[in-house]
CSV table of C-alpha atoms and ligand atoms in Angstrom, one decimal:
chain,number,residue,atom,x,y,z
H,1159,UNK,CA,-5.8,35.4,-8.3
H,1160,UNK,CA,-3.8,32.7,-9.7
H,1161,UNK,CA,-4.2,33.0,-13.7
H,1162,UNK,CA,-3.4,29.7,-15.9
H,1163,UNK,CA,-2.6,29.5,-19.1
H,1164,UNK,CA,-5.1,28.0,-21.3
H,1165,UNK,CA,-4.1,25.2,-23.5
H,1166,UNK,CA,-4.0,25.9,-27.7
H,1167,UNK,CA,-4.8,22.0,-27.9
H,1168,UNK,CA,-7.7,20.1,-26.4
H,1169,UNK,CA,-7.1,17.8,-24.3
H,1170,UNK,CA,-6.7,14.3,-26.0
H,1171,UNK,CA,-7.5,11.5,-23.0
H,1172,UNK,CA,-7.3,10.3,-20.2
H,1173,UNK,CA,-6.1,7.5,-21.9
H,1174,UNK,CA,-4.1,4.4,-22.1
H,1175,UNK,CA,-0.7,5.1,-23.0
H,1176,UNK,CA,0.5,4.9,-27.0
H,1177,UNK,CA,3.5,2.1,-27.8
H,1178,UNK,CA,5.3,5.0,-28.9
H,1179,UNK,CA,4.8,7.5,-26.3
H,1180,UNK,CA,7.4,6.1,-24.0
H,1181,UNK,CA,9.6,8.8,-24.5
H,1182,UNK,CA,7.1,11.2,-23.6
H,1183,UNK,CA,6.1,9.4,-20.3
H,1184,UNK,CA,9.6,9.0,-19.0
H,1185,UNK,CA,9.8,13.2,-19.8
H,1186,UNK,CA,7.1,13.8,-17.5
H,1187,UNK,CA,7.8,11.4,-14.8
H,1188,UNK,CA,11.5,12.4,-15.6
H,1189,UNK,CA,10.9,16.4,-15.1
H,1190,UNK,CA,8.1,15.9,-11.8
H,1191,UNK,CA,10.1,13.1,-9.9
H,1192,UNK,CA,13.7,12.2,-10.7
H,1193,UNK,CA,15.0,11.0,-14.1
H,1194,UNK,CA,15.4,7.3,-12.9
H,1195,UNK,CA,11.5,7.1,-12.5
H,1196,UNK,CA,11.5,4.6,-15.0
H,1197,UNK,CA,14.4,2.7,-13.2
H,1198,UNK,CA,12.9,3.0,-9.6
H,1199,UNK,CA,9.3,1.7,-10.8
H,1200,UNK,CA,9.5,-1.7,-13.6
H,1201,UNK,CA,6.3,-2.7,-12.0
H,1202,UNK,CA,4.5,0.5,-13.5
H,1203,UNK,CA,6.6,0.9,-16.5
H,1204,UNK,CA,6.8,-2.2,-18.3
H,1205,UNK,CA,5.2,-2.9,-21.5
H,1206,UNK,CA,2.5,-5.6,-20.0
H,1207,UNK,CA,1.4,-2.9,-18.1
H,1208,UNK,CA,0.8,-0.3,-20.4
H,1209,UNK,CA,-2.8,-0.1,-20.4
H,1210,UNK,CA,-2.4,0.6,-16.8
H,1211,UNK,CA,-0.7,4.1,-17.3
H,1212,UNK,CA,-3.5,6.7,-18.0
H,1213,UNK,CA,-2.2,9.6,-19.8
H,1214,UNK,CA,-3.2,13.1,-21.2
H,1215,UNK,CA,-1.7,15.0,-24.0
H,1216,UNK,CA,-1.8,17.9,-25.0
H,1217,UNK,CA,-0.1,18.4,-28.2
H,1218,UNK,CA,3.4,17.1,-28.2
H,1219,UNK,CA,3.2,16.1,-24.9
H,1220,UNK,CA,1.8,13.9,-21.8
H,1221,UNK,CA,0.5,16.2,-19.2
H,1222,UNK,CA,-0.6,14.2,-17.1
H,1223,UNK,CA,0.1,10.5,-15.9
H,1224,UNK,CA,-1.5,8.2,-13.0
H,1225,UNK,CA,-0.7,4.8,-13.2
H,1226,UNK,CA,-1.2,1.7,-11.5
H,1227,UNK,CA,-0.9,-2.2,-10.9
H,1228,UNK,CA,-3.0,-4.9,-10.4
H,1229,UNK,CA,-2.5,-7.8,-8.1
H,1230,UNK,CA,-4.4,-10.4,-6.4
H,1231,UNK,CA,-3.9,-9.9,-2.5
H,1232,UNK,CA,-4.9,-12.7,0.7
H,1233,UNK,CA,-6.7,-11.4,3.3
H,1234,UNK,CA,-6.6,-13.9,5.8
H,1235,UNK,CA,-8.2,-16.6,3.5
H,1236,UNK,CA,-10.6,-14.6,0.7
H,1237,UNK,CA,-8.3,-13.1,-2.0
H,1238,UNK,CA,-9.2,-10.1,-3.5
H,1239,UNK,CA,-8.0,-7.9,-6.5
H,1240,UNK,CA,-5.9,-5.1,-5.4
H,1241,UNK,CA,-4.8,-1.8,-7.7
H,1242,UNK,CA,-2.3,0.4,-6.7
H,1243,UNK,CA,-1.5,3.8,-7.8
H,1244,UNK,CA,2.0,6.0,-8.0
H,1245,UNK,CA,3.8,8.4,-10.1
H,1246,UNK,CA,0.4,10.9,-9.8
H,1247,UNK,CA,2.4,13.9,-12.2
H,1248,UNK,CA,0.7,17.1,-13.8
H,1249,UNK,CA,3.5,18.8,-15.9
H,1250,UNK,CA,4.1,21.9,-13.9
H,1251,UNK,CA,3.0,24.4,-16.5
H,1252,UNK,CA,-0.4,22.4,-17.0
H,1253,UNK,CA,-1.5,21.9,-13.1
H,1254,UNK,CA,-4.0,23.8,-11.2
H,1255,UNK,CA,-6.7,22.9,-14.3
H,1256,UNK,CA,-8.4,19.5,-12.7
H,1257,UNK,CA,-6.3,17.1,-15.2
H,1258,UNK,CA,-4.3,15.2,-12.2
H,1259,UNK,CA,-8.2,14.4,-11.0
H,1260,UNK,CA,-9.6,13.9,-14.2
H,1261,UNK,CA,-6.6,11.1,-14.5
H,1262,UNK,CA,-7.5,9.7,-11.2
H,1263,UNK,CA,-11.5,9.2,-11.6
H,1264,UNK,CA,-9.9,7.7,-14.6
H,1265,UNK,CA,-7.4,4.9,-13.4
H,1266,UNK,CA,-10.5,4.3,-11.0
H,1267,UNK,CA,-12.9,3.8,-13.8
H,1268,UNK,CA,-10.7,1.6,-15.9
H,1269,UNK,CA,-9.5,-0.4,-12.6
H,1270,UNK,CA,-12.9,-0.9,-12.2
H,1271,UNK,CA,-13.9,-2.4,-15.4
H,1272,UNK,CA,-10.7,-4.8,-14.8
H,1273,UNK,CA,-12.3,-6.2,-11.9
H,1274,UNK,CA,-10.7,-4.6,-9.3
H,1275,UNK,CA,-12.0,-4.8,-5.7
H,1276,UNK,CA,-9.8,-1.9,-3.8
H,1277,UNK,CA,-7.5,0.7,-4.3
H,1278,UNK,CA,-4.2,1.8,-2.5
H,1279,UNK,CA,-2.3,5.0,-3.6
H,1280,UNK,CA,1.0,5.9,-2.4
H,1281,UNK,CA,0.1,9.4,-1.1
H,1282,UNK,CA,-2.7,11.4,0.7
H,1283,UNK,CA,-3.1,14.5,-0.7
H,1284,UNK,CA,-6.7,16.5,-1.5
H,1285,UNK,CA,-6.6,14.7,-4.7
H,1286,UNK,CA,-7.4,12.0,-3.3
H,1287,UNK,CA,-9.1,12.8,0.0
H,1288,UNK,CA,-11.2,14.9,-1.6
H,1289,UNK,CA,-13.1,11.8,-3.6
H,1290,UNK,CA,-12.8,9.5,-0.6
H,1291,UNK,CA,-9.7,7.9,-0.2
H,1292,UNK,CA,-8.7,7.9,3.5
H,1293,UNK,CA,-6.1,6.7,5.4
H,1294,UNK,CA,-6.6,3.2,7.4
H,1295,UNK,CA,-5.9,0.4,9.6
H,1296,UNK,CA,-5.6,-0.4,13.1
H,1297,UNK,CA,-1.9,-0.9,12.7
H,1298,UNK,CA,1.5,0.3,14.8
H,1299,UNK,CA,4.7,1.6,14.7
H,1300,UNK,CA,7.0,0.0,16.7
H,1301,UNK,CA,10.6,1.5,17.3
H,1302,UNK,CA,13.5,-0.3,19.2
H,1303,UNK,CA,16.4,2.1,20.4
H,1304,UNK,CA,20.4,1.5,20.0
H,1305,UNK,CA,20.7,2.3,23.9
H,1306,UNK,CA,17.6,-0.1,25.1
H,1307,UNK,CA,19.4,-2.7,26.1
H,1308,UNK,CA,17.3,-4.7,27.8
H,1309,UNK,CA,14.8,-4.4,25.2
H,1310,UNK,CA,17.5,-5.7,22.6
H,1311,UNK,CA,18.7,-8.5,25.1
H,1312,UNK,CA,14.9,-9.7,24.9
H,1313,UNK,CA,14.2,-9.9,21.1
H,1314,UNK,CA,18.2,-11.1,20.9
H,1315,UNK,CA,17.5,-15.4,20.0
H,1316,UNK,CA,21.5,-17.2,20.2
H,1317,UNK,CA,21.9,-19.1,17.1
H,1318,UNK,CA,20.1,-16.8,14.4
H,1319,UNK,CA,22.6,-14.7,12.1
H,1320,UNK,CA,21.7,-12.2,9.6
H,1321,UNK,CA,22.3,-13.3,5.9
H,1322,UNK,CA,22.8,-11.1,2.8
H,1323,UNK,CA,19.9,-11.6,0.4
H,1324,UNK,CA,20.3,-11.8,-3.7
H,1325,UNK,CA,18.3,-12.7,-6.3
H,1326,UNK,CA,19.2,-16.3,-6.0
H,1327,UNK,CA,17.6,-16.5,-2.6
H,1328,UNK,CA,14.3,-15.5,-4.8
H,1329,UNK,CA,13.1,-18.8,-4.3
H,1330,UNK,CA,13.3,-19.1,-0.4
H,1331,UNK,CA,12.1,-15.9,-0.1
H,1332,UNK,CA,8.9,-16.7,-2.2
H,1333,UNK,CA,8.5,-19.6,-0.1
H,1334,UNK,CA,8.5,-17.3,3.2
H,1335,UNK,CA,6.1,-15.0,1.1
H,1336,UNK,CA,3.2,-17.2,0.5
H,1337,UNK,CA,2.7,-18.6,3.9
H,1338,UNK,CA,2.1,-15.0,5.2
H,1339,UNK,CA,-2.0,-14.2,6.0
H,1340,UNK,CA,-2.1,-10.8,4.7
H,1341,UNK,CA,-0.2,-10.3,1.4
H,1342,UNK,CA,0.0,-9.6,-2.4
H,1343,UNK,CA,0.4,-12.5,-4.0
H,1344,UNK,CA,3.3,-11.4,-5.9
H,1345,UNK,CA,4.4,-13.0,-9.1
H,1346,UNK,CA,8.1,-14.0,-9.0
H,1347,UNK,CA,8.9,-11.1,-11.8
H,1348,UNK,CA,8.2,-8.6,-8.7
H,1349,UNK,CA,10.8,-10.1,-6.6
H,1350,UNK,CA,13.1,-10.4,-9.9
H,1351,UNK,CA,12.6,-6.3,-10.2
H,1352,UNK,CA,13.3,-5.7,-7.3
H,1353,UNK,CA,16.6,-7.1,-6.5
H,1354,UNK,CA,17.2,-5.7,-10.0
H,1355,UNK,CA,16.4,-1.8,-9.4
H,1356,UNK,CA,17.2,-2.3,-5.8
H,1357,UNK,CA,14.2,-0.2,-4.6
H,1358,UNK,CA,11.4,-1.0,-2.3
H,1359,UNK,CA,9.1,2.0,-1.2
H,1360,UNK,CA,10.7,4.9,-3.2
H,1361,UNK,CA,14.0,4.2,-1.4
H,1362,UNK,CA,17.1,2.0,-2.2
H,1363,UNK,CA,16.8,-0.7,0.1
H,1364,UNK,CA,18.5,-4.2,1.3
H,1365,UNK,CA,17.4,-7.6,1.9
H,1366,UNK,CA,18.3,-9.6,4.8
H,1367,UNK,CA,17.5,-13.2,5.9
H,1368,UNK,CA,17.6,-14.5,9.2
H,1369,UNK,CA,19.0,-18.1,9.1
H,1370,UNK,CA,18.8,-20.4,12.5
H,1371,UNK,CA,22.0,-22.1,10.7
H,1372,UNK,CA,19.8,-25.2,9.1
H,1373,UNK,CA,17.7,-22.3,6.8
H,1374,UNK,CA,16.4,-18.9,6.4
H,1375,UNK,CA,13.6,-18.6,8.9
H,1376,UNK,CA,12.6,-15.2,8.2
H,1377,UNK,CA,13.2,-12.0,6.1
H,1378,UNK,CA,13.0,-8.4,6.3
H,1379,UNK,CA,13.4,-5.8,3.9
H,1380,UNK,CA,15.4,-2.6,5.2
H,1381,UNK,CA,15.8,0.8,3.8
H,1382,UNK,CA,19.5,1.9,3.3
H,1383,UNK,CA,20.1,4.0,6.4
H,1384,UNK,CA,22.3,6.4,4.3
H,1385,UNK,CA,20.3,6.5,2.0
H,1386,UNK,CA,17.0,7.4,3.8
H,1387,UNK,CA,15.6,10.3,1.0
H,1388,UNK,CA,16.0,14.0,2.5
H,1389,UNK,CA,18.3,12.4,5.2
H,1390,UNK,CA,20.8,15.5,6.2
H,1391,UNK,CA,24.3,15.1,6.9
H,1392,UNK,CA,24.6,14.4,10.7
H,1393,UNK,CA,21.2,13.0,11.2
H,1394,UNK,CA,21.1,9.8,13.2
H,1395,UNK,CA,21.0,6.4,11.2
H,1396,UNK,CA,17.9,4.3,11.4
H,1397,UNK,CA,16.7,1.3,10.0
H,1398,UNK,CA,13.8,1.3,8.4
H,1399,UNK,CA,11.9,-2.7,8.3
H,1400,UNK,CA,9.5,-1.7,4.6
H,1401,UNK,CA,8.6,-5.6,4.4
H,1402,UNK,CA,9.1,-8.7,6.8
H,1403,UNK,CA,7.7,-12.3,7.0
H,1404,UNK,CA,8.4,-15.5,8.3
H,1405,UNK,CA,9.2,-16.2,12.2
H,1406,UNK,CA,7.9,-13.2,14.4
H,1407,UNK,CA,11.0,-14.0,16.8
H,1408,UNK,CA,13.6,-14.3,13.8
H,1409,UNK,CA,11.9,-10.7,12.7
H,1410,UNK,CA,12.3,-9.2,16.6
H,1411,UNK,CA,15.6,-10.8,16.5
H,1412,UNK,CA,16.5,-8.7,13.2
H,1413,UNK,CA,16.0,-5.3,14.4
H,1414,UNK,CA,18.4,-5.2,16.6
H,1415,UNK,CA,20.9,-6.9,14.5
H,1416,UNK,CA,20.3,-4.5,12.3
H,1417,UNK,CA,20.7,-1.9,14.2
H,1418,UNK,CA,24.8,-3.1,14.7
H,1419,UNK,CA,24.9,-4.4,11.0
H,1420,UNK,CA,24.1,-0.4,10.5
H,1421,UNK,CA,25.6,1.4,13.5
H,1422,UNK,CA,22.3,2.7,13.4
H,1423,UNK,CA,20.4,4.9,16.5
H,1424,UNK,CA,17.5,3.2,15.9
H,1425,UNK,CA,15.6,0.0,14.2
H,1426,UNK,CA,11.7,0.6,13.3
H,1427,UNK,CA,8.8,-2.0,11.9
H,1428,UNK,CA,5.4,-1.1,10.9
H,1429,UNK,CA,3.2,-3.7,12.8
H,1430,UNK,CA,-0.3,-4.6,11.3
H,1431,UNK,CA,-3.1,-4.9,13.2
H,1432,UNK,CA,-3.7,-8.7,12.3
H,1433,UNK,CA,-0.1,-9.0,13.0
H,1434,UNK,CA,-0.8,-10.3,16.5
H,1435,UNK,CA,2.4,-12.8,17.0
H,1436,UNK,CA,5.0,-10.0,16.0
H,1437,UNK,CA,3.4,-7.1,18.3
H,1438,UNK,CA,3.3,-9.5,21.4
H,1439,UNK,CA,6.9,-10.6,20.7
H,1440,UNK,CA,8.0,-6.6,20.6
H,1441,UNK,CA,5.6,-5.8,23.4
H,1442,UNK,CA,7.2,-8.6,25.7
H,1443,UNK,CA,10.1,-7.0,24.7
H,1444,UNK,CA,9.2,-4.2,25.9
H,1445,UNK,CA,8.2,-1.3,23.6
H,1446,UNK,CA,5.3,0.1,22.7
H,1447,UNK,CA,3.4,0.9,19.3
H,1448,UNK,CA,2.3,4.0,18.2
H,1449,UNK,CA,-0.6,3.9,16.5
H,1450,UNK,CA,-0.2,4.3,12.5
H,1451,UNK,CA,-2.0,3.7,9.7
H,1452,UNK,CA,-1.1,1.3,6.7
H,1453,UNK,CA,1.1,3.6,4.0
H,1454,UNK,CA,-1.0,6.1,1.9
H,1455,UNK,CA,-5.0,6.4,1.6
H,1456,UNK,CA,-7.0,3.7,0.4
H,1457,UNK,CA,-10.5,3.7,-1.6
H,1458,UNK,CA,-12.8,0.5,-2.1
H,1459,UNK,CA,-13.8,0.3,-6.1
H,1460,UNK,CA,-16.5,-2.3,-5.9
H,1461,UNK,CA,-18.0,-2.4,-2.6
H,1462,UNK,CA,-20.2,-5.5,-3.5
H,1463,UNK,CA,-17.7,-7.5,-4.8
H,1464,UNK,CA,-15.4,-7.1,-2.2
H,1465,UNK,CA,-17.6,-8.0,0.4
H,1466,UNK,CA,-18.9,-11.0,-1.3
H,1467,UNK,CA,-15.1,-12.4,-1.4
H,1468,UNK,CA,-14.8,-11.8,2.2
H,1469,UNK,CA,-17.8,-13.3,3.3
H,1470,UNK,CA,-16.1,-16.2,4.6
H,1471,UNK,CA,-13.8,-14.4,6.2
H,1472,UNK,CA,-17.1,-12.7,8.2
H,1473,UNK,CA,-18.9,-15.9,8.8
H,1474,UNK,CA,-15.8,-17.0,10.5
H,1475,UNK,CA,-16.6,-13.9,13.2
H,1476,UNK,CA,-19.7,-13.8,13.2
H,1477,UNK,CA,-21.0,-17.4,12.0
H,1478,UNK,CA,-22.7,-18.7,8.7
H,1479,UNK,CA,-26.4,-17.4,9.2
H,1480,UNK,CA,-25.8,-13.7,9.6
H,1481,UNK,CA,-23.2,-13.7,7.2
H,1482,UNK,CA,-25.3,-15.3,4.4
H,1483,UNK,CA,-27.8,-12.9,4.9
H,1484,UNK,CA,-26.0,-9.8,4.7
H,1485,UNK,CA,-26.6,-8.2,1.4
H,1486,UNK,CA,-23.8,-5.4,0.7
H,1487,UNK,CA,-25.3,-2.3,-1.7
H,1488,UNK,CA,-23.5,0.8,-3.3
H,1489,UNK,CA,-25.6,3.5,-4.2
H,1490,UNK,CA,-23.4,4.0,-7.3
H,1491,UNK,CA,-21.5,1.9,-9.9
H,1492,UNK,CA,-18.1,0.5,-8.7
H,1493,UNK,CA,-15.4,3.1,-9.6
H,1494,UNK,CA,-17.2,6.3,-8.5
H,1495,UNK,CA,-16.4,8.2,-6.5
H,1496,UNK,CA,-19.9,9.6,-5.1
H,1497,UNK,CA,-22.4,7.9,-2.9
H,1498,UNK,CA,-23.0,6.1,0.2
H,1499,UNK,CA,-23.6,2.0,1.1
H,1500,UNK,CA,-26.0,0.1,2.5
H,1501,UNK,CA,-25.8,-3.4,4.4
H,1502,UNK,CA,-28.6,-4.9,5.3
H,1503,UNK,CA,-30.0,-8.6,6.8
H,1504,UNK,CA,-33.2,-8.7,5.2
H,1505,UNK,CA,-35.1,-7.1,7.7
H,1506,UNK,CA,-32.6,-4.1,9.6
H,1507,UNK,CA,-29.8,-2.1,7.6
H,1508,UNK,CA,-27.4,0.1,8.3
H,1509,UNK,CA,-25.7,3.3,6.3
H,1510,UNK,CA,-22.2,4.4,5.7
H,1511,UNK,CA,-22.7,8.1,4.3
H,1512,UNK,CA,-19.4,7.7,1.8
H,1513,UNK,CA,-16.1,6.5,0.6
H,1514,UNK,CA,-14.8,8.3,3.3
H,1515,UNK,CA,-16.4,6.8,5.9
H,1516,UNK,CA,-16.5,3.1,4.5
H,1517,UNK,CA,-12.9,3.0,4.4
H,1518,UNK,CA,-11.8,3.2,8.1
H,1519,UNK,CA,-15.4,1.3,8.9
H,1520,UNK,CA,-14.2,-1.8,7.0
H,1521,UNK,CA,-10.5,-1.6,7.5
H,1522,UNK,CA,-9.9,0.1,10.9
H,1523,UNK,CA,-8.1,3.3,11.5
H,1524,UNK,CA,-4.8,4.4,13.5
H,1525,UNK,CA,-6.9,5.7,16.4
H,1526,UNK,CA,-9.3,3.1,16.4
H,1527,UNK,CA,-12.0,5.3,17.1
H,1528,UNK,CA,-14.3,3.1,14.9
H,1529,UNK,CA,-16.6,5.3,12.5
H,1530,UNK,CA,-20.4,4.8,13.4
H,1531,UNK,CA,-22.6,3.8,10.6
H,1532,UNK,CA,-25.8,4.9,10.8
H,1533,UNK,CA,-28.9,3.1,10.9
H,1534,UNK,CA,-29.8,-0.4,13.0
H,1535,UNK,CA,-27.5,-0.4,16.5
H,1536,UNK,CA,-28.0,-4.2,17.0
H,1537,UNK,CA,-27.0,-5.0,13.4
H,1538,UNK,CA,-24.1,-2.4,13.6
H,1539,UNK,CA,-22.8,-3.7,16.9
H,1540,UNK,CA,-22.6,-7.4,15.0
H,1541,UNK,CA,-21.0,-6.3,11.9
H,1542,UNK,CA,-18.5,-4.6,14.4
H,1543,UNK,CA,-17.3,-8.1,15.8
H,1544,UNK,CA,-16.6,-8.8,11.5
H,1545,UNK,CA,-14.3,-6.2,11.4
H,1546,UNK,CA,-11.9,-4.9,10.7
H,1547,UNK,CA,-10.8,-6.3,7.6
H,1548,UNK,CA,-6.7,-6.5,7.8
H,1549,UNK,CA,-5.1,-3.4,5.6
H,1550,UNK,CA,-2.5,-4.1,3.5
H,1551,UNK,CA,1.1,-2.9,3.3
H,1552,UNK,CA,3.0,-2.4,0.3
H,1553,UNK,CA,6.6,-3.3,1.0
H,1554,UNK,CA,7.3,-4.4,-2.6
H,1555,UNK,CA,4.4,-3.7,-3.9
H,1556,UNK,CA,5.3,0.1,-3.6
H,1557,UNK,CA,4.5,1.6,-6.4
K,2228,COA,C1,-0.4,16.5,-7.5
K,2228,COA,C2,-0.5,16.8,-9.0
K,2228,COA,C3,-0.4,15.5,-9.8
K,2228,COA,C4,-1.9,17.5,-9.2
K,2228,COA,O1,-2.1,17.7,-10.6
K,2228,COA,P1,-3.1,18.7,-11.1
K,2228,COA,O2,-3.4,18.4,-12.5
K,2228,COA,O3,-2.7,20.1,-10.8
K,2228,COA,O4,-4.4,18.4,-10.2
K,2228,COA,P2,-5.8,19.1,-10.1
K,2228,COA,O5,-5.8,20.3,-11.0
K,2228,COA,O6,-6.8,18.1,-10.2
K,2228,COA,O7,-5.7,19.6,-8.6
K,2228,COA,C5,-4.6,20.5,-8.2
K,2228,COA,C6,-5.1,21.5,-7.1
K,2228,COA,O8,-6.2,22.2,-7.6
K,2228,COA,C7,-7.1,22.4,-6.5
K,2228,COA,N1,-8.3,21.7,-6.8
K,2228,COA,C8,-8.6,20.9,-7.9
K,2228,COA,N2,-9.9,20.5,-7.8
K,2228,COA,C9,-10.4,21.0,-6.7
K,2228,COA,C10,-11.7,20.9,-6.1
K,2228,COA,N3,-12.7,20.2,-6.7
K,2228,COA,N4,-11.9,21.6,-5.0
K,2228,COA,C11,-10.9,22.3,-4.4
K,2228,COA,N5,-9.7,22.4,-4.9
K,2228,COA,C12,-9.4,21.8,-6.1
K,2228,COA,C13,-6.4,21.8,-5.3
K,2228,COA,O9,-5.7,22.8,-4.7
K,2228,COA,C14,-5.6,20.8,-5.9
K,2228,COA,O10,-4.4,20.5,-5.1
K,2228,COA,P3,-4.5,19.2,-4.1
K,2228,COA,O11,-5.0,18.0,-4.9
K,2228,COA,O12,-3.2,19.0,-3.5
K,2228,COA,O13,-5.6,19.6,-3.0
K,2228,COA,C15,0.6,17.8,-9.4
K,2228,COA,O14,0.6,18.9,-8.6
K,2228,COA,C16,2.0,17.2,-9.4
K,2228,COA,O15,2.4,16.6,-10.4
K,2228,COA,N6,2.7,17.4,-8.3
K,2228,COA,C17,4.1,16.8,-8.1
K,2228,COA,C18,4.0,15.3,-8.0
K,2228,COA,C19,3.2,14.8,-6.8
K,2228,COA,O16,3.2,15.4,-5.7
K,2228,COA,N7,2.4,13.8,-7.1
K,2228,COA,C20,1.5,13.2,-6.2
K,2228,COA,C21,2.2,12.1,-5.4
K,2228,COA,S1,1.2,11.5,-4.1
C-alpha cells in the first residue's frame, strides 16, 4: 500500500493564480515539465491570462496547476467558444491525493461561468477519461513515403516552391487562416508568439509557404524533424504537417517537398474528417488514411449552448423545421462533470447516458462506429444525418 504524506497546511484553492506567484508557477511547471515551460507556452503564461491558470498551494508553494485558454472557434459557419487545457502538474511529492482532479473540475467550473461551450485538453489520461473526456473525430492520418514515387509525382504541382515563413509573413498567413471552415479564430498575438517561441504542439517547429510565384497559396506548419521530442539517434527523419490551410493541392504539393527540404523518410498530415478537398487530393494520390482521432480528449461544458450555436449548422442537414424543434437538455449544470442529455422534438426524444458518450455522438470518432443513443430510432436516425459536428485541431492553438 502506497502511504502519502499528509500535508501540515490545508489546502488553499483551486484558485486563480496571485500577481506575485509567478515565481512559484514557473517552479512547478519548471520541476514537472522542462524549465522553458514558460517559454514554450506565452499563450497560457501571460499576464491577460492569469485568471485562466488555477492553482493550489500548499504553504510556500503551488502544488498544483491546470491552465487554459479561451478562444472563439468556426465550425463550418456557427462559432463557438472553445477552452483548452495544458501544463496538468501535481508537484511530485503532493500527487496521488485527488488535487490534479480537484484542479480540473475546477478549470471546468470557472470555463464554465466564462461562457465556454467545449473543452479540448492536450492529453488523455484517467484524469480526464475518468469524468468524460473522450477522444474524437472522424478524422485520418495520412502518411506519404520518401520511396513512393508515384505517389510524390501525383501531389508534385510544376510552378509551386516552398518559402521560408517569418513573422512578417504574419499578415498573409492570417489571411490564409480565416478563410479556413474549421478553425480558432486566432488573434494575431498567437501568430506573434509563436514565430517568437518557435513552438507549435510541444515541439520546435517551422513554417513554410507554398507560393505559385504570384503569392503564397498555402501554408503548413512542420515539426523540426531533428527535433521530434524522444527522437533517438539513427531514427528515420519525418516530417510532421501540425497545422496547414489554404490550397489542398499546394498542401499535397508540400509534403513531399518537404520531405527533400528535410531528407526526410517520410512526410505525414492529420486529415479532418470535414477536410474532404485535402483527403481526395491525397487519396487520388494514392495513399490511404488511417483512421485517427483529433489530438487529445475533448469534453462539452455547456451542452445547451453549444447546440443552440450550431443549429444552423443542423438545419443545413437536416432542414429548418426539425432543427427548430429540437430542444437540447443536460441533466446537470454546464461544467459538471456527471449526468446524461436529452434531445428531444416535442413529441420523441432520445438519451445519451454521459459525457462520455455525447462526445464521439456529436463529434465522431476514429472508428466511426457511431455511439447509439438511446431512446426514439426515427429521431436518432435524423439527428444522425446532423452529425458529426467537425472536431477541431490545435496546431497553434497547442497549449
Ligand atoms: C497527472 C498529474 C497532474 C496528476 O496529479 P494528481 O494530483 O496526482 O492527480 P489525482 O490525485 O487526482 O490522480 C492521480 C492518480 O490517482 C488515482 N486516482 C485519483 N482519483 C481516482 C479515482 N476517483 N478513481 C480511481 N483512481 C483515482 C489515479 O491513479 C490517478 O492517476 P490517473 O489520473 O493517471 O488515472 C500528475 O501525476 C503529474 O503532474 N504528472 C506529470 C505531468 C503530466 O503528465 N501531466 C498531464 C499531462 S496530460
Amino acid at each position: 500500500m502506497t502511504v502519502v504524506a499528509e500535508p501540515t497546511t490545508p489546502p488553499d484553492g483551486p484558485r486563480a493564480l496571485g500577481s506575485d506567484e509567478w515565481p512559484l508557477l514557473d517552479h512547478l511547471v519548471s520541476t514537472v515539465f522542462r524549465p522553458e515551460m514558460f517559454h514554450d507556452y506565452p499563450q497560457l503564461f501571460n499576464a491577460s491570462n492569469r485568471a485562466n491558470l488555477r492553482v493550489i498551494r500548499e504553504g510556500g508553494q503551488l502544488v498544483t496547476h491546470v491552465g487554459f485558454t479561451i478562444r472563439p472557434a468556426v465550425l463550418l459557419g456557427p462559432v463557438i467558444t472553445v477552452a483548452c487545457i495544458g501544463a496538468v502538474a501535481t508537484a511530485p511529492e503532493a500527487r496521488g491525493r485527488g488535487l490534479g482532479s480537484v484542479c480540473v473540475q475546477d478549470a471546468f467550473d470557472h470555463a464554465s461561468a466564462s461562457g465556454v461551450d467545449l473543452m479540448m485538453i492536450s492529453g488523455g489520461r484517467g484524469l480526464y477519461t475518468r469524468v468524460g473526456c473522450r477522444e474524437v473525430g472522424a478524422d485520418h492520418r495520412f502518411t506519404l513515403e520518401a520511396g513512393n514515387a508515384a505517389s510524390r509525382r501525383a501531389v508534385t504541382r510544376p510552378g509551386l516552391t516552398l518559402v521560408p515563413l517569418t513573422a512578417h509573413d504574419i499578415p498573409a498567413l492570417g489571411a490564409i487562416h480565416e478563410r479556413e471552415a474549421v478553425r480558432f479564430v486566432r488573434p494575431r498575438d498567437d501568430w506573434e508568439r509563436a514565430f517568437d517561441c518557435g513552438i507549435v504542439m510541444n515541439t520546435p517547429s517551422d513554417f513554410w509557404g507554398v507560393s505559385d510565384g504570384s503569392g503564397t497559396v498555402a501554408y503548413v506548419v512542420v515539426h523540426r524533424p531533428d527535433r521530434v521530442r524522444n527522437r533517438k539517434d539513427g531514427d528515420v527523419l519525418f516530417v510532421r504537417v501540425v497545422e496547414h490551410a489554404g490550397s489542398r493541392d499546394a498542401v499535397a504539393h508540400a509534403l513531399s517537398a518537404l520531405i527533400d527540404q528535410y531528407g526526410a523518410g517520410r512526410a505525414e498530415v492529420h486529415v479532418g474528417g470535414h477536410d474532404a478537398d485535402l483527403g481526395r487530393v491525397l487519396r487520388h494520390a494514392g495513399l490511404q488514411g488511417v483512421p485517427e482521432p483529433s489530438s487529445g480528449t475533448i469534453r462539452v461544458i455547456d451542452f445547451p449552448g453549444l447546440m443552440g450555436k450550431v443549429r444552423p449548422l443542423i438545419a443545413g442537414r437536416i432542414g429548418h423545421d426539425l432543427a427548430s424543434r429540437l430542444v437540447f437538455e443536460a441533466d446537470e449544470r454546464a461544467g459538471n462533470a456527471r449526468g446524461g442529455f436529452t434531445i428531444g422534438d416535442g413529441s420523441r426524444t432520445i438519451r445519451l447516458a454521459d459525457h462520455g458518450a455525447l462526445g464521439p455522438w456529436l463529434f465522431g470518432d476514429p472508428g466511426d462506429t457511431h455511439p447509439e443513443p438511446d431512446g426514439d430510432r426515427s429521431l436518432a436516425a435524423e439527428l444522425a444525418l446532423a452529425l458529426p459536428l467537425p472536431a477541431l485541431w490545435y496546431g497553434v492553438n497547442y497549449v
